[in-house]
GROMACS .gro file of C-alpha atoms in nm:
model
  478
    1MET     CA    1  -0.007   0.001   0.016
    2GLN     CA    2   0.130   0.354  -0.088
    3LYS     CA    3   0.138   0.599   0.217
    4THR     CA    4  -0.063   0.903   0.238
    5LYS     CA    5   0.161   1.113   0.427
    6THR     CA    6  -0.083   1.260   0.675
    7LEU     CA    7  -0.438   1.207   0.814
    8TYR     CA    8  -0.633   1.527   0.910
    9ALA     CA    9  -0.886   1.487   1.183
   10PHE     CA   10  -1.130   1.743   1.240
   11HIS     CA   11  -1.240   1.814   1.617
   12ASP     CA   12  -1.537   2.004   1.600
   13PHE     CA   13  -1.654   2.190   1.908
   14ARG     CA   14  -1.998   2.255   1.749
   15VAL     CA   15  -2.072   1.921   1.810
   16THR     CA   16  -1.861   1.837   2.127
   17TRP     CA   17  -1.705   2.006   2.422
   18PRO     CA   18  -1.341   2.041   2.549
   19CYS     CA   19  -1.336   1.735   2.817
   20PHE     CA   20  -1.163   1.413   2.850
   21ASP     CA   21  -1.379   1.232   2.591
   22TYR     CA   22  -1.164   1.400   2.351
   23PHE     CA   23  -0.945   1.071   2.385
   24GLY     CA   24  -1.233   0.884   2.244
   25PHE     CA   25  -1.187   1.108   1.905
   26LEU     CA   26  -0.810   1.068   1.922
   27ILE     CA   27  -0.827   0.707   1.950
   28HIS     CA   28  -1.047   0.662   1.707
   29ALA     CA   29  -0.873   0.883   1.438
   30GLU     CA   30  -0.543   0.730   1.518
   31TRP     CA   31  -0.664   0.400   1.452
   32THR     CA   32  -0.802   0.509   1.125
   33ARG     CA   33  -0.477   0.659   1.036
   34ARG     CA   34  -0.347   0.311   1.058
   35LYS     CA   35  -0.584   0.141   0.826
   36VAL     CA   36  -0.567   0.412   0.573
   37GLY     CA   37  -0.175   0.408   0.601
   38ALA     CA   38  -0.132   0.742   0.649
   39GLU     CA   39   0.206   0.822   0.823
   40ASN     CA   40   0.095   1.114   1.018
   41LEU     CA   41  -0.186   1.265   1.215
   42HIS     CA   42  -0.298   1.601   1.207
   43VAL     CA   43  -0.552   1.734   1.444
   44VAL     CA   44  -0.775   2.080   1.333
   45PHE     CA   45  -0.974   2.208   1.603
   46VAL     CA   46  -1.302   2.387   1.477
   47PRO     CA   47  -1.427   2.655   1.715
   48LYS     CA   48  -1.777   2.707   1.834
   49PRO     CA   49  -1.898   3.053   1.704
   50GLU     CA   50  -1.885   3.330   1.928
   51SER     CA   51  -2.241   3.408   1.865
   52GLU     CA   52  -2.374   3.065   1.953
   53ASP     CA   53  -2.424   2.962   2.321
   54HIS     CA   54  -2.103   2.873   2.483
   55GLU     CA   55  -2.274   2.722   2.832
   56ASP     CA   56  -2.219   2.371   2.720
   57PHE     CA   57  -2.177   2.098   2.954
   58ASN     CA   58  -2.161   2.330   3.255
   59PHE     CA   59  -1.816   2.491   3.129
   60THR     CA   60  -1.845   2.874   3.114
   61PRO     CA   61  -1.658   3.033   2.808
   62MET     CA   62  -1.342   3.089   3.033
   63GLN     CA   63  -1.341   2.717   3.133
   64THR     CA   64  -1.379   2.615   2.778
   65ASN     CA   65  -1.090   2.783   2.678
   66TRP     CA   66  -0.889   2.665   2.942
   67ARG     CA   67  -0.986   2.323   2.891
   68LEU     CA   68  -0.885   2.344   2.512
   69ASN     CA   69  -0.538   2.504   2.560
   70ASN     CA   70  -0.450   2.281   2.891
   71LEU     CA   71  -0.646   1.968   2.827
   72VAL     CA   72  -0.746   1.882   2.463
   73VAL     CA   73  -0.441   2.041   2.282
   74PRO     CA   74  -0.190   1.889   2.524
   75GLY     CA   75  -0.360   1.574   2.509
   76THR     CA   76  -0.292   1.541   2.139
   77TRP     CA   77   0.095   1.493   2.218
   78LEU     CA   78   0.045   1.186   2.386
   79LEU     CA   79  -0.016   1.021   2.043
   80ALA     CA   80   0.322   0.990   1.903
   81SER     CA   81   0.176   0.996   1.530
   82CYS     CA   82   0.036   1.352   1.602
   83ARG     CA   83   0.320   1.599   1.475
   84SER     CA   84   0.137   1.908   1.421
   85ILE     CA   85  -0.229   2.061   1.493
   86SER     CA   86  -0.435   2.380   1.352
   87VAL     CA   87  -0.609   2.569   1.635
   88CYS     CA   88  -0.866   2.784   1.406
   89ASN     CA   89  -1.002   3.087   1.543
   90THR     CA   90  -1.310   3.062   1.314
   91VAL     CA   91  -1.519   2.844   1.125
   92GLU     CA   92  -1.415   3.012   0.802
   93GLU     CA   93  -1.049   2.945   0.886
   94ALA     CA   94  -1.124   2.551   0.939
   95ARG     CA   95  -1.310   2.574   0.593
   96GLU     CA   96  -1.001   2.701   0.408
   97ILE     CA   97  -0.787   2.399   0.544
   98TYR     CA   98  -1.057   2.180   0.497
   99GLU     CA   99  -1.114   2.257   0.103
  100ASN     CA  100  -0.726   2.292   0.051
  101TRP     CA  101  -0.676   1.955   0.166
  102ASP     CA  102  -0.706   1.684  -0.108
  103GLY     CA  103  -0.617   1.380   0.161
  104PRO     CA  104  -0.770   1.135   0.388
  105ILE     CA  105  -1.032   1.321   0.638
  106PHE     CA  106  -1.159   1.190   0.974
  107PRO     CA  107  -1.437   1.168   1.060
  108HIS     CA  108  -1.536   1.005   0.745
  109GLY     CA  109  -1.832   1.200   0.585
  110TYR     CA  110  -1.735   1.524   0.761
  111SER     CA  111  -1.757   1.811   0.617
  112ILE     CA  112  -1.751   2.189   0.757
  113ASP     CA  113  -2.147   2.232   0.688
  114LYS     CA  114  -2.211   1.884   0.834
  115PRO     CA  115  -1.960   1.816   1.111
  116LEU     CA  116  -1.956   1.477   1.293
  117LEU     CA  117  -1.794   1.344   1.597
  118MET     CA  118  -1.738   0.965   1.596
  119GLY     CA  119  -1.586   1.027   1.971
  120ASP     CA  120  -1.800   0.880   2.163
  121PRO     CA  121  -1.697   0.628   2.413
  122CYS     CA  122  -1.882   0.341   2.231
  123TRP     CA  123  -1.645   0.387   1.931
  124PRO     CA  124  -1.306   0.246   2.092
  125ALA     CA  125  -1.488  -0.034   2.240
  126LEU     CA  126  -1.638  -0.120   1.909
  127ILE     CA  127  -1.314  -0.096   1.770
  128ALA     CA  128  -1.154  -0.297   2.041
  129ASN     CA  129  -1.383  -0.565   1.992
  130PHE     CA  130  -1.264  -0.615   1.627
  131GLY     CA  131  -0.968  -0.705   1.779
  132ASP     CA  132  -0.722  -0.431   1.775
  133ASN     CA  133  -0.504  -0.330   2.020
  134ILE     CA  134  -0.631   0.053   2.055
  135GLN     CA  135  -0.392   0.169   2.380
  136TYR     CA  136  -0.191   0.439   2.162
  137LEU     CA  137  -0.110   0.676   2.411
  138ARG     CA  138   0.221   0.725   2.603
  139ALA     CA  139   0.340   0.946   2.850
  140THR     CA  140   0.628   1.215   2.692
  141PRO     CA  141   0.970   1.146   2.791
  142GLN     CA  142   1.044   1.500   2.956
  143SER     CA  143   0.732   1.441   3.162
  144LEU     CA  144   0.855   1.112   3.256
  145GLU     CA  145   1.183   1.249   3.353
  146TYR     CA  146   1.026   1.518   3.581
  147VAL     CA  147   0.790   1.290   3.765
  148ASN     CA  148   1.080   1.029   3.803
  149ASN     CA  149   1.272   1.326   3.946
  150TRP     CA  150   1.006   1.423   4.193
  151LYS     CA  151   0.967   1.046   4.270
  152ARG     CA  152   1.338   0.990   4.391
  153ALA     CA  153   1.299   1.325   4.608
  154HIS     CA  154   0.971   1.245   4.799
  155SER     CA  155   0.900   0.883   4.813
  156ALA     CA  156   1.159   0.749   4.988
  157GLY     CA  157   1.174   0.428   4.725
  158LYS     CA  158   0.819   0.329   4.846
  159LYS     CA  159   0.571   0.241   4.586
  160ILE     CA  160   0.332   0.527   4.434
  161VAL     CA  161  -0.020   0.520   4.460
  162SER     CA  162  -0.235   0.772   4.317
  163ILE     CA  163  -0.551   0.879   4.452
  164THR     CA  164  -0.741   1.099   4.163
  165ILE     CA  165  -1.015   1.328   4.318
  166ARG     CA  166  -1.355   1.428   4.176
  167ASN     CA  167  -1.471   1.706   4.335
  168THR     CA  168  -1.681   1.948   4.079
  169ASN     CA  169  -2.019   2.108   4.070
  170TYR     CA  170  -2.159   1.904   3.785
  171ASN     CA  171  -2.251   1.542   3.797
  172GLU     CA  172  -2.205   1.550   4.143
  173GLN     CA  173  -2.304   1.187   4.214
  174ARG     CA  174  -2.004   1.073   4.085
  175ASN     CA  175  -1.802   1.309   4.303
  176SER     CA  176  -1.528   1.126   4.556
  177ASP     CA  177  -1.609   1.068   4.904
  178LEU     CA  178  -1.326   1.237   5.060
  179ASP     CA  179  -1.361   1.087   5.397
  180LEU     CA  180  -1.353   0.771   5.259
  181TRP     CA  181  -1.075   0.804   5.034
  182ALA     CA  182  -0.864   0.972   5.334
  183LYS     CA  183  -0.942   0.684   5.526
  184PHE     CA  184  -0.793   0.475   5.226
  185ALA     CA  185  -0.478   0.665   5.201
  186LEU     CA  186  -0.375   0.620   5.549
  187TRP     CA  187  -0.449   0.240   5.509
  188LEU     CA  188  -0.205   0.275   5.245
  189GLN     CA  189   0.065   0.482   5.452
  190GLN     CA  190   0.007   0.198   5.737
  191ARG     CA  191   0.129  -0.080   5.459
  192ASP     CA  192   0.428   0.127   5.338
  193TYR     CA  193   0.311   0.247   5.024
  194TYR     CA  194   0.352   0.635   4.934
  195PRO     CA  195  -0.011   0.768   4.843
  196VAL     CA  196  -0.054   1.054   4.676
  197ILE     CA  197  -0.369   1.275   4.624
  198VAL     CA  198  -0.432   1.436   4.277
  199PRO     CA  199  -0.669   1.702   4.341
  200ASP     CA  200  -0.956   1.799   4.109
  201THR     CA  201  -0.863   2.040   3.840
  202ASP     CA  202  -1.127   2.329   3.941
  203THR     CA  203  -1.010   2.277   4.287
  204ALA     CA  204  -0.629   2.210   4.233
  205LEU     CA  205  -0.466   2.550   4.410
  206GLN     CA  206  -0.749   2.518   4.699
  207ILE     CA  207  -0.637   2.340   5.018
  208LEU     CA  208  -0.716   1.986   5.071
  209GLY     CA  209  -0.959   1.911   5.370
  210ASN     CA  210  -0.856   1.833   5.693
  211GLN     CA  211  -0.903   1.476   5.631
  212PHE     CA  212  -0.593   1.462   5.401
  213LEU     CA  213  -0.344   1.596   5.680
  214GLY     CA  214  -0.014   1.430   5.629
  215ILE     CA  215  -0.123   1.278   5.305
  216PRO     CA  216   0.092   1.431   5.011
  217SER     CA  217  -0.058   1.578   4.702
  218ILE     CA  218   0.071   1.690   4.375
  219PRO     CA  219  -0.154   1.974   4.226
  220ALA     CA  220   0.096   2.010   3.895
  221ALA     CA  221  -0.092   1.665   3.803
  222ALA     CA  222  -0.401   1.814   3.799
  223LEU     CA  223  -0.334   2.150   3.601
  224ASN     CA  224  -0.046   2.003   3.337
  225LEU     CA  225  -0.154   1.681   3.122
  226GLU     CA  226   0.167   1.574   3.076
  227ILE     CA  227   0.299   1.518   3.397
  228ARG     CA  228  -0.054   1.370   3.506
  229MET     CA  229   0.003   1.126   3.220
  230ALA     CA  230   0.353   1.049   3.396
  231LEU     CA  231   0.254   1.020   3.703
  232TYR     CA  232   0.001   0.759   3.660
  233GLU     CA  233   0.237   0.555   3.455
  234VAL     CA  234   0.534   0.609   3.724
  235SER     CA  235   0.283   0.501   4.006
  236PHE     CA  236   0.253   0.135   4.108
  237LEU     CA  237  -0.136   0.143   4.110
  238ASN     CA  238  -0.371   0.433   4.032
  239THR     CA  239  -0.747   0.456   4.176
  240PHE     CA  240  -1.019   0.675   4.018
  241VAL     CA  241  -1.390   0.741   4.055
  242SER     CA  242  -1.588   0.767   3.744
  243ASN     CA  243  -1.408   1.074   3.589
  244GLY     CA  244  -1.226   1.198   3.271
  245PRO     CA  245  -0.870   1.102   3.355
  246ALA     CA  246  -0.951   0.764   3.402
  247TYR     CA  247  -1.097   0.737   3.087
  248MET     CA  248  -0.777   0.851   2.911
  249CYS     CA  249  -0.587   0.605   3.093
  250CYS     CA  250  -0.778   0.324   2.932
  251PHE     CA  251  -0.568   0.372   2.623
  252ASP     CA  252  -0.201   0.367   2.807
  253ARG     CA  253  -0.085   0.007   2.832
  254ASN     CA  254   0.191   0.122   3.093
  255ILE     CA  255  -0.091   0.258   3.363
  256HIS     CA  256  -0.218   0.040   3.622
  257PHE     CA  257  -0.533   0.135   3.780
  258LEU     CA  258  -0.860   0.079   3.969
  259ASN     CA  259  -1.177   0.249   3.830
  260PHE     CA  260  -1.443   0.239   4.083
  261ARG     CA  261  -1.770   0.330   3.896
  262THR     CA  262  -1.969   0.606   4.093
  263GLY     CA  263  -2.290   0.800   3.998
  264GLU     CA  264  -2.543   0.715   3.762
  265PHE     CA  265  -2.293   0.483   3.580
  266LEU     CA  266  -2.307   0.261   3.881
  267ALA     CA  267  -2.665   0.304   3.962
  268GLU     CA  268  -2.796   0.271   3.601
  269PRO     CA  269  -2.740   0.017   3.351
  270LYS     CA  270  -2.860   0.183   3.068
  271ASN     CA  271  -2.625   0.503   3.134
  272ILE     CA  272  -2.291   0.285   3.103
  273GLU     CA  273  -2.455   0.074   2.805
  274ALA     CA  274  -2.603   0.333   2.584
  275PHE     CA  275  -2.296   0.594   2.638
  276GLN     CA  276  -1.970   0.331   2.646
  277GLY     CA  277  -2.156   0.046   2.458
  278ILE     CA  278  -2.010  -0.205   2.711
  279PRO     CA  279  -2.259  -0.464   2.920
  280TYR     CA  280  -2.302  -0.302   3.269
  281GLY     CA  281  -2.061  -0.472   3.531
  282THR     CA  282  -1.804  -0.558   3.259
  283ASN     CA  283  -1.430  -0.427   3.165
  284PRO     CA  284  -1.409  -0.229   2.830
  285PRO     CA  285  -1.222  -0.440   2.583
  286TYR     CA  286  -0.947  -0.235   2.532
  287LEU     CA  287  -0.815  -0.270   2.902
  288ASN     CA  288  -0.538  -0.526   3.007
  289GLN     CA  289  -0.507  -0.738   3.315
  290PHE     CA  290  -0.376  -0.446   3.550
  291GLN     CA  291  -0.659  -0.216   3.471
  292LYS     CA  292  -1.000  -0.280   3.613
  293SER     CA  293  -1.344  -0.130   3.653
  294VAL     CA  294  -1.492  -0.171   3.987
  295TRP     CA  295  -1.866  -0.203   3.992
  296ARG     CA  296  -1.919  -0.223   4.376
  297GLU     CA  297  -2.059   0.040   4.619
  298LEU     CA  298  -1.753   0.194   4.766
  299SER     CA  299  -1.659   0.108   5.102
  300ILE     CA  300  -1.315   0.081   5.303
  301GLU     CA  301  -1.353  -0.285   5.285
  302VAL     CA  302  -1.416  -0.280   4.895
  303LEU     CA  303  -1.105  -0.029   4.831
  304GLU     CA  304  -0.891  -0.272   5.049
  305GLU     CA  305  -0.999  -0.578   4.891
  306GLU     CA  306  -0.988  -0.450   4.539
  307PHE     CA  307  -0.640  -0.295   4.586
  308SER     CA  308  -0.504  -0.595   4.757
  309HIS     CA  309  -0.594  -0.797   4.479
  310MET     CA  310  -0.486  -0.609   4.174
  311SER     CA  311  -0.121  -0.542   4.376
  312GLU     CA  312  -0.095  -0.910   4.439
  313LEU     CA  313  -0.151  -0.987   4.072
  314ILE     CA  314   0.105  -0.712   3.985
  315GLU     CA  315   0.361  -0.842   4.197
  316ALA     CA  316   0.326  -1.194   4.091
  317SER     CA  317   0.355  -1.123   3.750
  318LEU     CA  318   0.663  -0.946   3.773
  319GLN     CA  319   0.820  -1.238   3.983
  320ASN     CA  320   0.731  -1.526   3.729
  321GLY     CA  321   0.820  -1.330   3.430
  322SER     CA  322   0.446  -1.279   3.270
  323TYR     CA  323   0.421  -0.874   3.317
  324GLN     CA  324   0.454  -0.796   2.969
  325GLU     CA  325   0.216  -1.044   2.808
  326HIS     CA  326  -0.054  -0.910   3.060
  327LEU     CA  327   0.016  -0.577   2.892
  328SER     CA  328  -0.205  -0.646   2.586
  329PRO     CA  329  -0.568  -0.615   2.607
  330ASP     CA  330  -0.727  -0.919   2.849
  331PRO     CA  331  -0.943  -1.118   2.571
  332ASN     CA  332  -1.179  -1.217   2.826
  333ASN     CA  333  -1.306  -0.884   2.839
  334LYS     CA  334  -1.412  -0.872   2.468
  335GLU     CA  335  -1.741  -0.972   2.330
  336PRO     CA  336  -1.893  -1.060   1.987
  337VAL     CA  337  -1.917  -0.740   1.755
  338SER     CA  338  -2.277  -0.846   1.661
  339ARG     CA  339  -2.376  -0.873   2.020
  340MET     CA  340  -2.248  -0.504   2.048
  341ALA     CA  341  -2.416  -0.417   1.753
  342LYS     CA  342  -2.725  -0.534   1.914
  343ARG     CA  343  -2.705  -0.295   2.204
  344PHE     CA  344  -2.660  -0.013   1.943
  345PHE     CA  345  -2.999  -0.112   1.824
  346ASP     CA  346  -3.169  -0.117   2.145
  347TYR     CA  347  -3.017   0.208   2.231
  348ASP     CA  348  -3.068   0.357   1.880
  349ASN     CA  349  -2.723   0.436   1.799
  350ARG     CA  350  -2.722   0.451   1.458
  351GLU     CA  351  -2.383   0.559   1.337
  352PRO     CA  352  -2.157   0.272   1.535
  353LEU     CA  353  -2.439   0.036   1.430
  354GLU     CA  354  -2.414   0.101   1.055
  355PHE     CA  355  -1.994   0.073   1.119
  356ALA     CA  356  -2.054  -0.241   1.309
  357ILE     CA  357  -2.294  -0.416   1.054
  358ASN     CA  358  -2.071  -0.358   0.767
  359TRP     CA  359  -1.761  -0.485   0.944
  360ILE     CA  360  -1.958  -0.802   1.030
  361ARG     CA  361  -2.028  -0.803   0.651
  362ASP     CA  362  -1.671  -0.752   0.575
  363ASN     CA  363  -1.522  -0.979   0.826
  364GLU     CA  364  -1.764  -1.277   0.952
  365PRO     CA  365  -1.994  -1.316   0.621
  366GLU     CA  366  -2.085  -1.653   0.777
  367ASN     CA  367  -2.228  -1.532   1.069
  368PRO     CA  368  -2.575  -1.554   1.127
  369ALA     CA  369  -2.617  -1.240   1.338
  370PHE     CA  370  -2.530  -1.071   1.027
  371TRP     CA  371  -2.876  -1.146   0.886
  372TYR     CA  372  -3.027  -1.093   1.221
  373LEU     CA  373  -2.903  -0.723   1.234
  374VAL     CA  374  -2.987  -0.665   0.869
  375GLY     CA  375  -3.356  -0.798   0.953
  376LEU     CA  376  -3.399  -0.550   1.273
  377ASN     CA  377  -3.243  -0.255   1.078
  378TRP     CA  378  -3.445  -0.318   0.734
  379ASN     CA  379  -3.698  -0.035   0.770
  380GLU     CA  380  -3.418   0.177   0.919
  381ALA     CA  381  -3.224   0.427   0.739
  382THR     CA  382  -2.906   0.213   0.788
  383ASN     CA  383  -2.631   0.239   0.551
  384PHE     CA  384  -2.538  -0.089   0.479
  385ASP     CA  385  -2.515  -0.357   0.159
  386PRO     CA  386  -2.621  -0.712   0.222
  387LEU     CA  387  -2.398  -0.976   0.083
  388ASP     CA  388  -2.714  -1.151  -0.104
  389ASP     CA  389  -3.017  -1.003  -0.255
  390VAL     CA  390  -3.303  -1.005   0.004
  391ASP     CA  391  -3.621  -0.833  -0.049
  392SER     CA  392  -3.742  -0.771   0.314
  393ALA     CA  393  -3.656  -0.828   0.651
  394GLU     CA  394  -3.855  -1.148   0.698
  395ASP     CA  395  -3.612  -1.266   0.423
  396ALA     CA  396  -3.306  -1.164   0.644
  397PHE     CA  397  -3.481  -1.339   0.930
  398GLU     CA  398  -3.518  -1.648   0.732
  399ILE     CA  399  -3.163  -1.665   0.647
  400CYS     CA  400  -3.051  -1.624   0.987
  401ILE     CA  401  -3.285  -1.902   1.076
  402GLU     CA  402  -3.142  -2.171   0.845
  403LYS     CA  403  -2.786  -2.084   0.912
  404ILE     CA  404  -2.826  -2.115   1.292
  405LYS     CA  405  -3.030  -2.467   1.232
  406LYS     CA  406  -2.728  -2.586   1.038
  407LEU     CA  407  -2.517  -2.551   1.333
  408PRO     CA  408  -2.393  -2.861   1.543
  409ALA     CA  409  -2.568  -2.849   1.850
  410ASN     CA  410  -2.229  -2.793   2.038
  411ASP     CA  411  -2.176  -2.455   1.837
  412LEU     CA  412  -2.489  -2.302   1.963
  413ASP     CA  413  -2.400  -2.083   2.238
  414LYS     CA  414  -2.684  -1.836   2.422
  415TYR     CA  415  -2.630  -1.545   2.235
  416LYS     CA  416  -2.730  -1.749   1.894
  417ILE     CA  417  -3.024  -1.929   2.074
  418GLU     CA  418  -3.133  -1.587   2.153
  419ILE     CA  419  -3.115  -1.476   1.789
  420LEU     CA  420  -3.259  -1.754   1.678
  421SER     CA  421  -3.531  -1.739   1.921
  422ASP     CA  422  -3.621  -1.373   1.849
  423SER     CA  423  -3.598  -1.401   1.487
  424LEU     CA  424  -3.860  -1.707   1.484
  425GLY     CA  425  -4.089  -1.496   1.696
  426ARG     CA  426  -4.084  -1.205   1.429
  427LEU     CA  427  -4.214  -1.446   1.194
  428ASN     CA  428  -4.453  -1.587   1.438
  429ARG     CA  429  -4.284  -1.954   1.448
  430LYS     CA  430  -4.133  -1.928   1.789
  431ILE     CA  431  -4.263  -2.299   1.850
  432GLU     CA  432  -4.003  -2.402   1.608
  433ILE     CA  433  -3.744  -2.340   1.903
  434GLU     CA  434  -3.843  -2.650   2.091
  435ARG     CA  435  -3.654  -2.909   1.952
  436ILE     CA  436  -3.323  -2.700   1.973
  437VAL     CA  437  -3.382  -2.581   2.310
  438ARG     CA  438  -3.441  -2.941   2.415
  439GLU     CA  439  -3.093  -3.021   2.278
  440GLN     CA  440  -2.953  -2.751   2.441
  441ILE     CA  441  -3.091  -2.856   2.794
  442LYS     CA  442  -2.935  -3.183   2.722
  443ILE     CA  443  -2.600  -3.041   2.688
  444TYR     CA  444  -2.622  -2.757   2.956
  445PRO     CA  445  -2.898  -2.879   3.212
  446ASN     CA  446  -2.842  -2.637   3.455
  447ILE     CA  447  -2.854  -2.287   3.231
  448ILE     CA  448  -3.210  -2.119   3.345
  449PHE     CA  449  -3.244  -1.938   3.024
  450TYR     CA  450  -3.298  -2.264   2.820
  451TYR     CA  451  -3.572  -2.376   3.048
  452GLU     CA  452  -3.750  -1.975   3.016
  453LEU     CA  453  -3.726  -2.015   2.637
  454LEU     CA  454  -3.909  -2.364   2.668
  455GLY     CA  455  -4.161  -2.215   2.890
  456GLU     CA  456  -4.250  -1.940   2.641
  457VAL     CA  457  -4.303  -2.203   2.374
  458PHE     CA  458  -4.523  -2.375   2.602
  459PHE     CA  459  -4.732  -2.109   2.735
  460LEU     CA  460  -4.765  -2.007   2.331
  461GLN     CA  461  -4.912  -2.376   2.271
  462GLY     CA  462  -5.105  -2.350   2.578
  463LYS     CA  463  -4.946  -2.643   2.747
  464THR     CA  464  -5.050  -2.555   3.096
  465LYS     CA  465  -4.890  -2.841   3.286
  466ASP     CA  466  -4.553  -2.861   3.104
  467LEU     CA  467  -4.520  -2.456   3.202
  468GLU     CA  468  -4.572  -2.559   3.557
  469ASN     CA  469  -4.267  -2.838   3.537
  470ILE     CA  470  -4.027  -2.557   3.389
  471PHE     CA  471  -4.154  -2.321   3.645
  472ASP     CA  472  -4.052  -2.577   3.921
  473VAL     CA  473  -3.729  -2.632   3.739
  474VAL     CA  474  -3.632  -2.285   3.748
  475LEU     CA  475  -3.707  -2.215   4.087
  476GLY     CA  476  -3.498  -2.532   4.166
  477LEU     CA  477  -3.224  -2.391   3.953
  478SER     CA  478  -3.230  -2.023   4.113
   0.00000   0.00000   0.00000
């Protein structure tokens, strides 16, 4: 492939805001750069016109400008392939760059008059489920030198554990419980670790509460993104609540962390599933084994338990020589792209849904789930091109059913049974699943899901006695 020198990525503040979500856009752009064979990435920042409302996402105009200059722009330099940027003062300035560039552009389909983002957190999760390692970010060499000098001067050789505080005035339900984290910091000190507080950026230069007396802090990491990233790489383990810095760390293989989910992400599954595209209670597919999302109500016992488990895992891997291999994304975090696409359908997330369907068509043409998704989306304005000629959603469901029925019983997992059941149900033929479900029960007699499906069939057939028997079995397995 002949390489194109540069991919231009347009990050347009008319459709987004200056926050840590930028890293989802940056990762997607870098993945695209590699796919098109470009050597470098050039990010163009397109401003929101002054005539438009700037009170976006609880950021004042001053905060917006500060975040652009101190978060978004320096965040770009954490990506080695990005050698240059353009920070436009006006939309017309961005238009001139756009119209004079004849090379590849990200996002695909972007134009100045029709801006796109493709930077939501669901995109990196989708790409990682394709099987690509997207942990592209790294701390810069100079920042690492500064932080290592700080470490030698302060930690007395102890292992550093960072505690990043969230203490801001929007989405306050995600904020850190200061008393709890102070108690955890003292617990770490008692075990000869060197805990260090990274304060919230908005309060970085204010005095920490009395509960943190005797606990060192490093405000520089809250105000300088390169120092922040270097601190996280140098630390033995990093701890977060649900916040932006934790998201950034997901894309650096050298950062060990525990991300304790808080606020609406912990309380309501749809918030994480719609926003990040991953199943509630799971790790995103791009994380390695030293990076974990913790889905538990916070308490000192939970903090101590999760820290102890992760620290033991890190120490054991260093001792047995497996550390480097554990820095690759954990394959146990992945899920089938078709399953993720179904979640996009459920939450009406159209752009990644179309992307996922087309990827399955190109990479898994024999996957029955492709035809299931085609059927679901037949009457939607979805941009896909089926491999075979079909005239209706019913035709697509029929192809899905036939492909699944041809599979050996041992090759049928729960998800394939789910889409078979739903496809048959949409064709008013659900009772046909009885034989297949009975075969699965012979192989997996303790899986409740199969009995529930069988119960649905008996209900449709009016088999009251059989339905009662299934109910008893389910109660016995529960």
